[in-house]
PDB file of N, CA and C in Angstrom:
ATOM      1  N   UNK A   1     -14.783   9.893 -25.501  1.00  0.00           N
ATOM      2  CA  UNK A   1     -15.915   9.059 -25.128  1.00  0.00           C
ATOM      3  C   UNK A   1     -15.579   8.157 -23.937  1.00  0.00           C
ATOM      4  N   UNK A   2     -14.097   7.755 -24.017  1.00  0.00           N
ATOM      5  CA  UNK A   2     -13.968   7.019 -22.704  1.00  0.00           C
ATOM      6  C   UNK A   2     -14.323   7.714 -21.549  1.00  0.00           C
ATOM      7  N   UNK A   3     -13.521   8.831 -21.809  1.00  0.00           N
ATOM      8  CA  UNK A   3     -13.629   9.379 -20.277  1.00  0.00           C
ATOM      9  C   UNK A   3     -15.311   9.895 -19.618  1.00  0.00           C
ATOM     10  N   UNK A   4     -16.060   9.763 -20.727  1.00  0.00           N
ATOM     11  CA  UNK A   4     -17.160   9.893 -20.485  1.00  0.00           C
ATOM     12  C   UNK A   4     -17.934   8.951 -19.835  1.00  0.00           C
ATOM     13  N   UNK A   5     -17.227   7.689 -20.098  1.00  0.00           N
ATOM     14  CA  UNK A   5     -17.918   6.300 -19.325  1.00  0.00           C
ATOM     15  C   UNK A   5     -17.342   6.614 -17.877  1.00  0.00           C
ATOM     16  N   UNK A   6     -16.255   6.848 -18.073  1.00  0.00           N
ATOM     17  CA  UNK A   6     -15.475   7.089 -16.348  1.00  0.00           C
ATOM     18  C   UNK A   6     -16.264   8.183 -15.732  1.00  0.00           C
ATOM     19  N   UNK A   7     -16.524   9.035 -16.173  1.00  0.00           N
ATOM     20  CA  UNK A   7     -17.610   9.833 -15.361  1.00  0.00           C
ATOM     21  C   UNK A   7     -18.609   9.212 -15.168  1.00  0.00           C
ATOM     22  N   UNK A   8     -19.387   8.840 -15.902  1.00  0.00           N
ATOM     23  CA  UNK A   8     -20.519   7.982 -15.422  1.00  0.00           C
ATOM     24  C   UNK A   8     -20.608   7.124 -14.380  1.00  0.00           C
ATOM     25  N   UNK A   9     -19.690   6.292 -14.792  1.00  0.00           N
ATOM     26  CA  UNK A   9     -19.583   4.946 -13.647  1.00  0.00           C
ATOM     27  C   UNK A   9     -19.149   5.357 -12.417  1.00  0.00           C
ATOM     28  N   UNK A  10     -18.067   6.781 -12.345  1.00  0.00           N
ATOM     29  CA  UNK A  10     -17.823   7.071 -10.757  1.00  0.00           C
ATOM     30  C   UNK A  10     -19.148   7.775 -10.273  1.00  0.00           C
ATOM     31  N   UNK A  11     -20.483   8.294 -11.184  1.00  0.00           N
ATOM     32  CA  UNK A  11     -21.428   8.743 -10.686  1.00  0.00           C
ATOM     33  C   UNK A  11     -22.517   7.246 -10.138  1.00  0.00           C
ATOM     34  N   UNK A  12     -22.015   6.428 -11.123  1.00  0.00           N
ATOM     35  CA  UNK A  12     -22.760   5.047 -10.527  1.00  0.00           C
ATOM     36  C   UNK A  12     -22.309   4.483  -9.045  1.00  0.00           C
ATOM     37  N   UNK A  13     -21.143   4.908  -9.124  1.00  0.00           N
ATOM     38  CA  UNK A  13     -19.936   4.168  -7.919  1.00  0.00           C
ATOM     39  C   UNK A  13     -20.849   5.248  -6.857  1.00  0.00           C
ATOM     40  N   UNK A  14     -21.506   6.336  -6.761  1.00  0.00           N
ATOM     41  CA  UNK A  14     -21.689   6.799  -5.954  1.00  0.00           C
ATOM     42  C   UNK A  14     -23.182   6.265  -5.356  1.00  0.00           C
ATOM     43  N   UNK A  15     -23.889   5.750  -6.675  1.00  0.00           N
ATOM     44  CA  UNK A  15     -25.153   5.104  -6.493  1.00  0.00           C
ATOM     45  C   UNK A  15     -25.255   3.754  -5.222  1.00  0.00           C
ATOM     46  N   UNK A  16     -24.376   3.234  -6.059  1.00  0.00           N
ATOM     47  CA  UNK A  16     -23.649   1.784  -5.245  1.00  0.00           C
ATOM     48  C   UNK A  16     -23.773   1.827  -3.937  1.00  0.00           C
ATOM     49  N   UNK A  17     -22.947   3.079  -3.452  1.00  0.00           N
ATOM     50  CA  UNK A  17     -22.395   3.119  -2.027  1.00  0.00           C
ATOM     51  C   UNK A  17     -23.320   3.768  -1.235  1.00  0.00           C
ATOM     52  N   UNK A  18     -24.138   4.607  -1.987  1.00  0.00           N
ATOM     53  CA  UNK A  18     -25.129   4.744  -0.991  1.00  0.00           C
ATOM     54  C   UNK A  18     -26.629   4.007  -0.948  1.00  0.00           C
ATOM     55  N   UNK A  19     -26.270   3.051  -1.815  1.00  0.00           N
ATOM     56  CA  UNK A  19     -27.962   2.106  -1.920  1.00  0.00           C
ATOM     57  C   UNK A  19     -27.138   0.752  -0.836  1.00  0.00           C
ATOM     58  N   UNK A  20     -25.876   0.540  -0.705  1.00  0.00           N
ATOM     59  CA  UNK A  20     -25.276  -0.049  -0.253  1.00  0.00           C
ATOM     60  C   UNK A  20     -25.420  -0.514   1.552  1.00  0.00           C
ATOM     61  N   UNK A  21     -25.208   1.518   2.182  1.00  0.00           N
ATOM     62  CA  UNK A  21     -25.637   1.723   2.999  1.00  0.00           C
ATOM     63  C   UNK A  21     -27.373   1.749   3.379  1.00  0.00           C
ATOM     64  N   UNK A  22     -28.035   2.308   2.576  1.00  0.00           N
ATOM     65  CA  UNK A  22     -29.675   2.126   2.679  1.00  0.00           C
ATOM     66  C   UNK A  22     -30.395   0.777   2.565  1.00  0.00           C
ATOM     67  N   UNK A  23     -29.700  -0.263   2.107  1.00  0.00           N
ATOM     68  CA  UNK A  23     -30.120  -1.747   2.113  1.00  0.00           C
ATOM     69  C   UNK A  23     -29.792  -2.356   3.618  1.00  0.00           C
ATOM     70  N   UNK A  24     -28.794  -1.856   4.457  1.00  0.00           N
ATOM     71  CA  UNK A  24     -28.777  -2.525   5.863  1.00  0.00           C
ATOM     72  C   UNK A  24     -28.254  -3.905   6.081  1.00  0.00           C
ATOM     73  N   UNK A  25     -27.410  -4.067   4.872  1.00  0.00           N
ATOM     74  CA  UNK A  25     -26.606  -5.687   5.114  1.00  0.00           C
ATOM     75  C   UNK A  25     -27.812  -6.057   4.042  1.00  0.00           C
ATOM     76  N   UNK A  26     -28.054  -5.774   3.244  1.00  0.00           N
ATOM     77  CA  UNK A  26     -28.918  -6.475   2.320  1.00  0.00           C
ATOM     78  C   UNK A  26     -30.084  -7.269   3.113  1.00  0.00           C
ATOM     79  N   UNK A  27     -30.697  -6.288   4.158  1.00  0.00           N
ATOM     80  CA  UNK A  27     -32.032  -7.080   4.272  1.00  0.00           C
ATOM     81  C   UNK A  27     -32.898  -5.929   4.318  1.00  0.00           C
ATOM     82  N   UNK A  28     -33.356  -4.982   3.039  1.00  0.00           N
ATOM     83  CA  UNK A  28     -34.179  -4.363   2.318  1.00  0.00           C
ATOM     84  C   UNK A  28     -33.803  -4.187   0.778  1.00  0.00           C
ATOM     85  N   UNK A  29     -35.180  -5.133   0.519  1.00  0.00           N
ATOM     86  CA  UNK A  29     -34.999  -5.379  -1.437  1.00  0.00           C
ATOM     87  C   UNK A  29     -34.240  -4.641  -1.859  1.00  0.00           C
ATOM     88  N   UNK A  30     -35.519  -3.494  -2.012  1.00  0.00           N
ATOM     89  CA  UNK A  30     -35.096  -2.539  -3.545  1.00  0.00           C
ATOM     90  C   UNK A  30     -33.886  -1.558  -3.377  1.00  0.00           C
ATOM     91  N   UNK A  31     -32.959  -1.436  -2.340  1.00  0.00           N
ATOM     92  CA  UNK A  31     -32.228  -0.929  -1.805  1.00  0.00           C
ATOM     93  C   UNK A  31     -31.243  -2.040  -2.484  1.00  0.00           C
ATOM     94  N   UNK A  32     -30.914  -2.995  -2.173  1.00  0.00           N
ATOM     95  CA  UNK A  32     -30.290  -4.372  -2.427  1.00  0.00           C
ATOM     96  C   UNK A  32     -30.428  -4.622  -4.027  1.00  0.00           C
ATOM     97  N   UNK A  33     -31.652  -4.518  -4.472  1.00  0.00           N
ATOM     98  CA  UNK A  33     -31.484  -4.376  -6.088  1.00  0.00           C
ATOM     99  C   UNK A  33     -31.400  -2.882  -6.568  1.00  0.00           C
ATOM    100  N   UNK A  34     -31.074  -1.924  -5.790  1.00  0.00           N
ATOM    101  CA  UNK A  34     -30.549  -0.735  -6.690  1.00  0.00           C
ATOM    102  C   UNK A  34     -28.548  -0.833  -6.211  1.00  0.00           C
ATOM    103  N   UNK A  35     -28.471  -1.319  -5.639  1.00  0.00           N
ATOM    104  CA  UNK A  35     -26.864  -1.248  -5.151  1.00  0.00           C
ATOM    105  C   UNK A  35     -26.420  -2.296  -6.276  1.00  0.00           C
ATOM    106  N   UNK A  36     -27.256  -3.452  -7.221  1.00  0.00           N
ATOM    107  CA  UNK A  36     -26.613  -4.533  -7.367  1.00  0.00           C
ATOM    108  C   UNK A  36     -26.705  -3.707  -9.032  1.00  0.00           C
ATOM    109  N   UNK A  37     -28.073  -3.159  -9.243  1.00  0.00           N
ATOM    110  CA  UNK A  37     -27.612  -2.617 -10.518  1.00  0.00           C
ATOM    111  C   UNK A  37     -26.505  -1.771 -10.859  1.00  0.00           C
ATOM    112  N   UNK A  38     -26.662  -0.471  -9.545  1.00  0.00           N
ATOM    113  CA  UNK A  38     -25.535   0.577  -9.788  1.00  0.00           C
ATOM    114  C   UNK A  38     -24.667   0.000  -9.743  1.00  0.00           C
ATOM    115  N   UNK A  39     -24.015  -0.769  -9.475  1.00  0.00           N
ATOM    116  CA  UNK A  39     -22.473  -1.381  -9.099  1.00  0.00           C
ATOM    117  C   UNK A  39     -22.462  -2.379 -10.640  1.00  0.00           C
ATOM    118  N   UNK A  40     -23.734  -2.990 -11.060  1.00  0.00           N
ATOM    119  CA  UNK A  40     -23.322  -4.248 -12.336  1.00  0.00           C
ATOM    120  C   UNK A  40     -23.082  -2.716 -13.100  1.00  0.00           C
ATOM    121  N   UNK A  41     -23.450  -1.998 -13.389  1.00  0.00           N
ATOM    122  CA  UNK A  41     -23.286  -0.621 -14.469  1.00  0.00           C
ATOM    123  C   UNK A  41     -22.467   0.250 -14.429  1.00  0.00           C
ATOM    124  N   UNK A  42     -21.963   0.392 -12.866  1.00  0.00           N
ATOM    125  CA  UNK A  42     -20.359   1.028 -13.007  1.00  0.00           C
ATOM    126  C   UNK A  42     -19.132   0.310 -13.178  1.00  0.00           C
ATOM    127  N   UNK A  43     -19.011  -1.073 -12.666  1.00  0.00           N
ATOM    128  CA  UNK A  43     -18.083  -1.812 -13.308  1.00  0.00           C
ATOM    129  C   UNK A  43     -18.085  -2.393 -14.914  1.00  0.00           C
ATOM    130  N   UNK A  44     -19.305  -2.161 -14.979  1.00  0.00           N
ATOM    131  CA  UNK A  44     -19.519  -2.522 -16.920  1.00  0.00           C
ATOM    132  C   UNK A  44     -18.913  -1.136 -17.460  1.00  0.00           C
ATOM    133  N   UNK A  45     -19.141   0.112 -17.479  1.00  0.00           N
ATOM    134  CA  UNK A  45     -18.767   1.118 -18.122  1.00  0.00           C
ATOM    135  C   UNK A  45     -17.434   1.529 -17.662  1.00  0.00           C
ATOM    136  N   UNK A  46     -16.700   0.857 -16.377  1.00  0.00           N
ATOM    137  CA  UNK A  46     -15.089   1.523 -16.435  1.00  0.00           C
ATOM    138  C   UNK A  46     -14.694   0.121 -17.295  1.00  0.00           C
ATOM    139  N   UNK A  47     -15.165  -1.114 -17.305  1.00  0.00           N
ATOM    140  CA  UNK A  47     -14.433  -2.142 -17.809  1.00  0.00           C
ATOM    141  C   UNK A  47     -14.455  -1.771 -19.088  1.00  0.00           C
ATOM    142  N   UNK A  48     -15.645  -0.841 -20.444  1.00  0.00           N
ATOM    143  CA  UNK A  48     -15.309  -0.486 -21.495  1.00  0.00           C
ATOM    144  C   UNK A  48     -14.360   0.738 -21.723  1.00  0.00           C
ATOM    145  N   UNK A  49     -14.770   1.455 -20.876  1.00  0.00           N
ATOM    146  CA  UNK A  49     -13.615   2.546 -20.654  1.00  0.00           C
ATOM    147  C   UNK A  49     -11.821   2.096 -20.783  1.00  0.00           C
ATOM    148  N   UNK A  50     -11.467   0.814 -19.777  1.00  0.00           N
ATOM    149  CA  UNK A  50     -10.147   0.527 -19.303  1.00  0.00           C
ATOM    150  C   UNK A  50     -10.002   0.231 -21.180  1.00  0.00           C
ATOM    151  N   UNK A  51     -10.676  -0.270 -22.094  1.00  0.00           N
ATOM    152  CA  UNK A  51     -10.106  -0.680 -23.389  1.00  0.00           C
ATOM    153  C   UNK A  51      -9.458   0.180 -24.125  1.00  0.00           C
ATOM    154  N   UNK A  52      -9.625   1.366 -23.542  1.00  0.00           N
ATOM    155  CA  UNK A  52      -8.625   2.586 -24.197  1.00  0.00           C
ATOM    156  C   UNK A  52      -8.085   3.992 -23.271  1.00  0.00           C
ATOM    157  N   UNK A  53      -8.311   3.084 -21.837  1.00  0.00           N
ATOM    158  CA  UNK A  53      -7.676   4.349 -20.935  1.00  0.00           C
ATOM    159  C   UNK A  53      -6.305   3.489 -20.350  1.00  0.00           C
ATOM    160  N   UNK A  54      -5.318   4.428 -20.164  1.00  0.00           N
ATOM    161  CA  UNK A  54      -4.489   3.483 -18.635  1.00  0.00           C
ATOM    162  C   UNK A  54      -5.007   3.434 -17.782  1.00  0.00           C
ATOM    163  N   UNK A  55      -4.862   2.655 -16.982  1.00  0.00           N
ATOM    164  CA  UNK A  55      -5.861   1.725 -15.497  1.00  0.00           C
ATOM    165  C   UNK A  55      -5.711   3.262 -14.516  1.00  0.00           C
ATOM    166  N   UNK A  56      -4.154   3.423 -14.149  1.00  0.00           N
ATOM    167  CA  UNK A  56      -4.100   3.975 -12.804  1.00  0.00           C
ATOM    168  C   UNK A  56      -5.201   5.215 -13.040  1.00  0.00           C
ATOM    169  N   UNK A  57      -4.863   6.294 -13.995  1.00  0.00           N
ATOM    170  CA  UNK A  57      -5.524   7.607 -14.080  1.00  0.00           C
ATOM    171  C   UNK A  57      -7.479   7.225 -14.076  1.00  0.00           C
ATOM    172  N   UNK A  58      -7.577   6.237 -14.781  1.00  0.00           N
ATOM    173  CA  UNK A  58      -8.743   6.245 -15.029  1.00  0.00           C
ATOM    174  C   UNK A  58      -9.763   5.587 -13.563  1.00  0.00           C
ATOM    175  N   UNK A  59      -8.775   4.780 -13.204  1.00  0.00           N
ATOM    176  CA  UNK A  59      -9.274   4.390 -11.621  1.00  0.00           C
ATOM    177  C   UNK A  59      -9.274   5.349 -11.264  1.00  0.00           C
ATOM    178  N   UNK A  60      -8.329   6.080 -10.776  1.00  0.00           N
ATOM    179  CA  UNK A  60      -8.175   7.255  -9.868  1.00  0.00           C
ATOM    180  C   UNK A  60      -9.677   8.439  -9.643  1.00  0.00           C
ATOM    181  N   UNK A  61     -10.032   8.464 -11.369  1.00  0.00           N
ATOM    182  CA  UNK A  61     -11.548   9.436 -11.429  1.00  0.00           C
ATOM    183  C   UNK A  61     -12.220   8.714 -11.320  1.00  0.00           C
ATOM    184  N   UNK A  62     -12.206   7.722 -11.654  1.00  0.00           N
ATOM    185  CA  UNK A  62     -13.451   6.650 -10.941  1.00  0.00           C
ATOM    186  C   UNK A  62     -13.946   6.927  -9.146  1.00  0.00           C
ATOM    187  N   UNK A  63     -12.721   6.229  -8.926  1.00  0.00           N
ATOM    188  CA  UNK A  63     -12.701   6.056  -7.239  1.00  0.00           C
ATOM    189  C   UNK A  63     -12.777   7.369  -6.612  1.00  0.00           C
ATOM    190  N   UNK A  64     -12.391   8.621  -7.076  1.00  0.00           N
ATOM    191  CA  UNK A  64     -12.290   9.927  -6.683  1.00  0.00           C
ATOM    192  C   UNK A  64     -13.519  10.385  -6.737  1.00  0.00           C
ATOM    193  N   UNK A  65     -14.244  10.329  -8.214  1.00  0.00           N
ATOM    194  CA  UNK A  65     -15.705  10.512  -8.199  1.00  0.00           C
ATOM    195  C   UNK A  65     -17.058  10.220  -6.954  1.00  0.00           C
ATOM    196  N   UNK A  66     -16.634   8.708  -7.162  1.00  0.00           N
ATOM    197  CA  UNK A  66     -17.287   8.026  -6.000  1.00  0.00           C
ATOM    198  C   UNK A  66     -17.033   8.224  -4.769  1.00  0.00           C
ATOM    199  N   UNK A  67     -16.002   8.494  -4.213  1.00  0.00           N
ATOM    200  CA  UNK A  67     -15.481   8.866  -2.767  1.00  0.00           C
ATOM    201  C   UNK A  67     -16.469  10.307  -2.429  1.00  0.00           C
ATOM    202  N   UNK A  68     -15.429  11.424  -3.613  1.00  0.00           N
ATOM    203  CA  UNK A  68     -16.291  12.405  -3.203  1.00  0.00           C
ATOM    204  C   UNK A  68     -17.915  12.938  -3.259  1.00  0.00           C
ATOM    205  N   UNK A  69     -18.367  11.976  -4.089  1.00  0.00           N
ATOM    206  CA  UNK A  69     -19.678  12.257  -4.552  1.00  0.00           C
ATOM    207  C   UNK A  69     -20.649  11.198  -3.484  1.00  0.00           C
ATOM    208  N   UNK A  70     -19.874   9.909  -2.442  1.00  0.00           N
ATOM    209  CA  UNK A  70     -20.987   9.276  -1.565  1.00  0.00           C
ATOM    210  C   UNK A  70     -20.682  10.369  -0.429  1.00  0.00           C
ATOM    211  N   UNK A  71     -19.322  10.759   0.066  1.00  0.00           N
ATOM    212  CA  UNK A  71     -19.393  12.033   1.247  1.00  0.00           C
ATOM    213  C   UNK A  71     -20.373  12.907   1.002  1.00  0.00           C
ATOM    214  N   UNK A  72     -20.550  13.621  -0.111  1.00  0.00           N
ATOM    215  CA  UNK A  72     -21.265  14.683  -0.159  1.00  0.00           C
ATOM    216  C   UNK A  72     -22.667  14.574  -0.391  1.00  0.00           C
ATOM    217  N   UNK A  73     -22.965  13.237  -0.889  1.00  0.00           N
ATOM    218  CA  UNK A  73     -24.400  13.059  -0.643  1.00  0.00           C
ATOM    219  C   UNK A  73     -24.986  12.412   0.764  1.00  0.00           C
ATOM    220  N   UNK A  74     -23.639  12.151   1.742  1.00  0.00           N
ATOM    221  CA  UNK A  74     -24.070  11.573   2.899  1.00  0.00           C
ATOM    222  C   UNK A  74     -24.484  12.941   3.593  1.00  0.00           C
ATOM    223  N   UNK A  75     -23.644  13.988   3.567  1.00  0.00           N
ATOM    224  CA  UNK A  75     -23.296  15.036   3.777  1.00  0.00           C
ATOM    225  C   UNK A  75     -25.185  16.273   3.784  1.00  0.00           C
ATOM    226  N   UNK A  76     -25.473  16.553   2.677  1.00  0.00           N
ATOM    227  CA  UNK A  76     -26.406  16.853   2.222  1.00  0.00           C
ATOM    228  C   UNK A  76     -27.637  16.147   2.315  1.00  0.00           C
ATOM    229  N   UNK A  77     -27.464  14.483   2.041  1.00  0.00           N
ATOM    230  CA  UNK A  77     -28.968  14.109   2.367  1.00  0.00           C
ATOM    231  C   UNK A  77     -29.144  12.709   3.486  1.00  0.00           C
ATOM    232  N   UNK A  78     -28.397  12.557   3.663  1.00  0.00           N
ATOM    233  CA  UNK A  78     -28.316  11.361   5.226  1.00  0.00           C
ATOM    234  C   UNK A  78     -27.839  11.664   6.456  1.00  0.00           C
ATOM    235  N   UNK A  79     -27.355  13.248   6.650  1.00  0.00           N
ATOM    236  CA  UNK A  79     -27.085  13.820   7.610  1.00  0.00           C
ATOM    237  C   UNK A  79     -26.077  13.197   8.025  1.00  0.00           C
ATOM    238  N   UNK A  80     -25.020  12.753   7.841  1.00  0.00           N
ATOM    239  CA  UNK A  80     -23.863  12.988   7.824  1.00  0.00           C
ATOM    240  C   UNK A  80     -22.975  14.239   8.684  1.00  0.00           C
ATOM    241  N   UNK A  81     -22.103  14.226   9.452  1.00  0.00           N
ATOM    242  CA  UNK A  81     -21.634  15.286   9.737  1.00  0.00           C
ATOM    243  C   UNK A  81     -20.611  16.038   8.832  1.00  0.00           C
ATOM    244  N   UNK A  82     -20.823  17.318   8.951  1.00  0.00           N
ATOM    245  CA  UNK A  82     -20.002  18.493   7.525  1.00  0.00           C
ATOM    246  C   UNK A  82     -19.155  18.556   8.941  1.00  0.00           C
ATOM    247  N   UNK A  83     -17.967  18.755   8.060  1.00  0.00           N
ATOM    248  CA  UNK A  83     -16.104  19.648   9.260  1.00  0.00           C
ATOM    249  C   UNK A  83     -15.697  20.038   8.232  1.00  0.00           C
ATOM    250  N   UNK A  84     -15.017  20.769   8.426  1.00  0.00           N
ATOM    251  CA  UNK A  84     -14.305  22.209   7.741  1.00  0.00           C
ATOM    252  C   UNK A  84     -12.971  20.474   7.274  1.00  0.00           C
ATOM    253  N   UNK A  85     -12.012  19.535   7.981  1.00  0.00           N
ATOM    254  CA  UNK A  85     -11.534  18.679   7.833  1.00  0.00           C
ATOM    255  C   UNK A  85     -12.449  17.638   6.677  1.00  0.00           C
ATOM    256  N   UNK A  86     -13.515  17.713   6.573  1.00  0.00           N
ATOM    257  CA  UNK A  86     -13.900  16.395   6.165  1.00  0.00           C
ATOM    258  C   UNK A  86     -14.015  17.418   4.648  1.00  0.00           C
ATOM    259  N   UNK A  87     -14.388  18.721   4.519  1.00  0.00           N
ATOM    260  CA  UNK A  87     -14.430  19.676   3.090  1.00  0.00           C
ATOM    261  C   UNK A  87     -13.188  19.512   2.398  1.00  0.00           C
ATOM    262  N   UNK A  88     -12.146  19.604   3.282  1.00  0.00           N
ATOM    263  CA  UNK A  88     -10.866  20.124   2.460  1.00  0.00           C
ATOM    264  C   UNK A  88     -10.628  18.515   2.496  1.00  0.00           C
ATOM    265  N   UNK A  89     -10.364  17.793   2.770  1.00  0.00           N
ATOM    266  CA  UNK A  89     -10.107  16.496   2.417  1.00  0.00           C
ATOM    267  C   UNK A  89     -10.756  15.772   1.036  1.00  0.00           C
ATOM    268  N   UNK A  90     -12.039  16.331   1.124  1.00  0.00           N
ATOM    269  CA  UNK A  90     -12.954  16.019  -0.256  1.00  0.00           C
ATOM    270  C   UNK A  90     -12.321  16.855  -1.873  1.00  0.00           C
ATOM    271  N   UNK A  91     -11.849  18.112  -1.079  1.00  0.00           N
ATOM    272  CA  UNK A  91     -11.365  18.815  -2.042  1.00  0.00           C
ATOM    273  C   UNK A  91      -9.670  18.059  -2.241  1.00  0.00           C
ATOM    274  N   UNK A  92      -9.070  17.858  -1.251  1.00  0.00           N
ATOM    275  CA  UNK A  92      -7.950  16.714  -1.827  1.00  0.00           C
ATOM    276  C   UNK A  92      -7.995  15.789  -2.827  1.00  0.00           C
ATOM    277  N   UNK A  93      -9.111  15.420  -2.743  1.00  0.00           N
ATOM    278  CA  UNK A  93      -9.390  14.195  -3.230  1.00  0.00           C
ATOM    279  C   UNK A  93      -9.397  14.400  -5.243  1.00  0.00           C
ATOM    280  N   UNK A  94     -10.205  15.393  -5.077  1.00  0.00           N
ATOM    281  CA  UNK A  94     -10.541  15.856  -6.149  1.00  0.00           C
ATOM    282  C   UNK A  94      -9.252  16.613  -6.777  1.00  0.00           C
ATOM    283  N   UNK A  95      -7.992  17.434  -6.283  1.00  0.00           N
ATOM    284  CA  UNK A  95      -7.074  18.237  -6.493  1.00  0.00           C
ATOM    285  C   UNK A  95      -6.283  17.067  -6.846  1.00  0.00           C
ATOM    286  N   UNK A  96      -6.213  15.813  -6.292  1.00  0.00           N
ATOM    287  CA  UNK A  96      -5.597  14.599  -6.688  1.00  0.00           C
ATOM    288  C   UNK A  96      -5.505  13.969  -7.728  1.00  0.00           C
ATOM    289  N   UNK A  97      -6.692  13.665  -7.872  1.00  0.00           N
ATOM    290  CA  UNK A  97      -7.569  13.327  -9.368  1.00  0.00           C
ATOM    291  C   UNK A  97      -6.961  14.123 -10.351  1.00  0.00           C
ATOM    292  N   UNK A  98      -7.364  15.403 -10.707  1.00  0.00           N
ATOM    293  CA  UNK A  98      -7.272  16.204 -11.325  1.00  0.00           C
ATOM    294  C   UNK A  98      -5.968  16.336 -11.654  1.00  0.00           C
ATOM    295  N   UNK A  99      -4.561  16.288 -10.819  1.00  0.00           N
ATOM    296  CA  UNK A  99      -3.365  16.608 -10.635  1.00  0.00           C
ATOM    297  C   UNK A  99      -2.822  14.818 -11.327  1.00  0.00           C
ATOM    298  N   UNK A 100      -3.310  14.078 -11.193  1.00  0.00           N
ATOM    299  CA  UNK A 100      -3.187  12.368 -11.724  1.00  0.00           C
ATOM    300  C   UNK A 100      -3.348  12.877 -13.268  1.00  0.00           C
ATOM    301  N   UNK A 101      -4.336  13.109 -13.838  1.00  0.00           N
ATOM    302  CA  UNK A 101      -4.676  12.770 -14.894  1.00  0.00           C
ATOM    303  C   UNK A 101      -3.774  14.132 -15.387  1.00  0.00           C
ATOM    304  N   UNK A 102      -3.583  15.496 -15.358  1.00  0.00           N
ATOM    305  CA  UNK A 102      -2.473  15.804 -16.047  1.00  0.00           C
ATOM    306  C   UNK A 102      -1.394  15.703 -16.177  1.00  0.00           C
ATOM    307  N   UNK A 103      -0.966  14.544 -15.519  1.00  0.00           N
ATOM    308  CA  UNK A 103       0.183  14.197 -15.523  1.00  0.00           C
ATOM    309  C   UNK A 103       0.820  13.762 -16.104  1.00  0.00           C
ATOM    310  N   UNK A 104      -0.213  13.582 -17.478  1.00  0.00           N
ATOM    311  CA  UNK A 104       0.162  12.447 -18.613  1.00  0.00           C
ATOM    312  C   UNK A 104      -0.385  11.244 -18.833  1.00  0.00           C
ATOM    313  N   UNK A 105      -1.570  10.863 -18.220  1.00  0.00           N
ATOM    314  CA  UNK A 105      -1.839   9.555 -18.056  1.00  0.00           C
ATOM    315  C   UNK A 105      -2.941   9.583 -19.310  1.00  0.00           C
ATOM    316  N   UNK A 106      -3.571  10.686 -19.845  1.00  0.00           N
ATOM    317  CA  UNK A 106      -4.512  10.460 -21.071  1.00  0.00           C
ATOM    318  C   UNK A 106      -3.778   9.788 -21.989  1.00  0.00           C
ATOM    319  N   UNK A 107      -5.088   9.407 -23.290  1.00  0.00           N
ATOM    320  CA  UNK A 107      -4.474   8.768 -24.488  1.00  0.00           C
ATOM    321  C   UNK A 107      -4.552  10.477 -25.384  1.00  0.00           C
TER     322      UNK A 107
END
């Protein structure tokens, strides 16, 4: 169940960062109140999560989530530029993650 909050919240972390960018320095509202919810709701669900994960692994899918999931929605829907560099880097990211947490870091 933890790790289920950690998925979530790195899908929130992705909310965050791109309502983040669409608010403009926080001078458009609902942009500004969707960045403030996604972000109060992904730090609420890794902070219940951290009560039974170790920090590093569970950050790691957090922040990995969110990294790769605001690229690829910049990518796909804000036009963003795609590079063959900016793919395999995303896929690092994720081979990272993935390579963290079997490493032993579950409970």
């Amino acid at each position: 169940m933890a790790w289920l909050l950690v998925i979530v919240a790195g899908i929130l972390e992705t909310g965050f960062a791109v309502c983040l960018k669409l608010s403009h320095g926080f001078t458009r509202l609902w942009p500004t109140v969707s960045f403030a919810a996604f972000a109060l709701s992904s730090f609420g669900l890794l902070t219940l999560a951290l009560k039974r994960l170790d920090v590093g692994p569970a950050y790691a899918v957090w922040t990995g989530i969110g990294a790769a999931g605001t690229a690829i929605y910049g990518m796909v829907f804000l036009g963003d530029v795609v590079s063959t560099l900016k793919l395999v880097s995303i896929t690092l990211v994720i081979v990272g993650v993935i390579g963290l947490q079997l490493s032993g870091g579950a409970h």
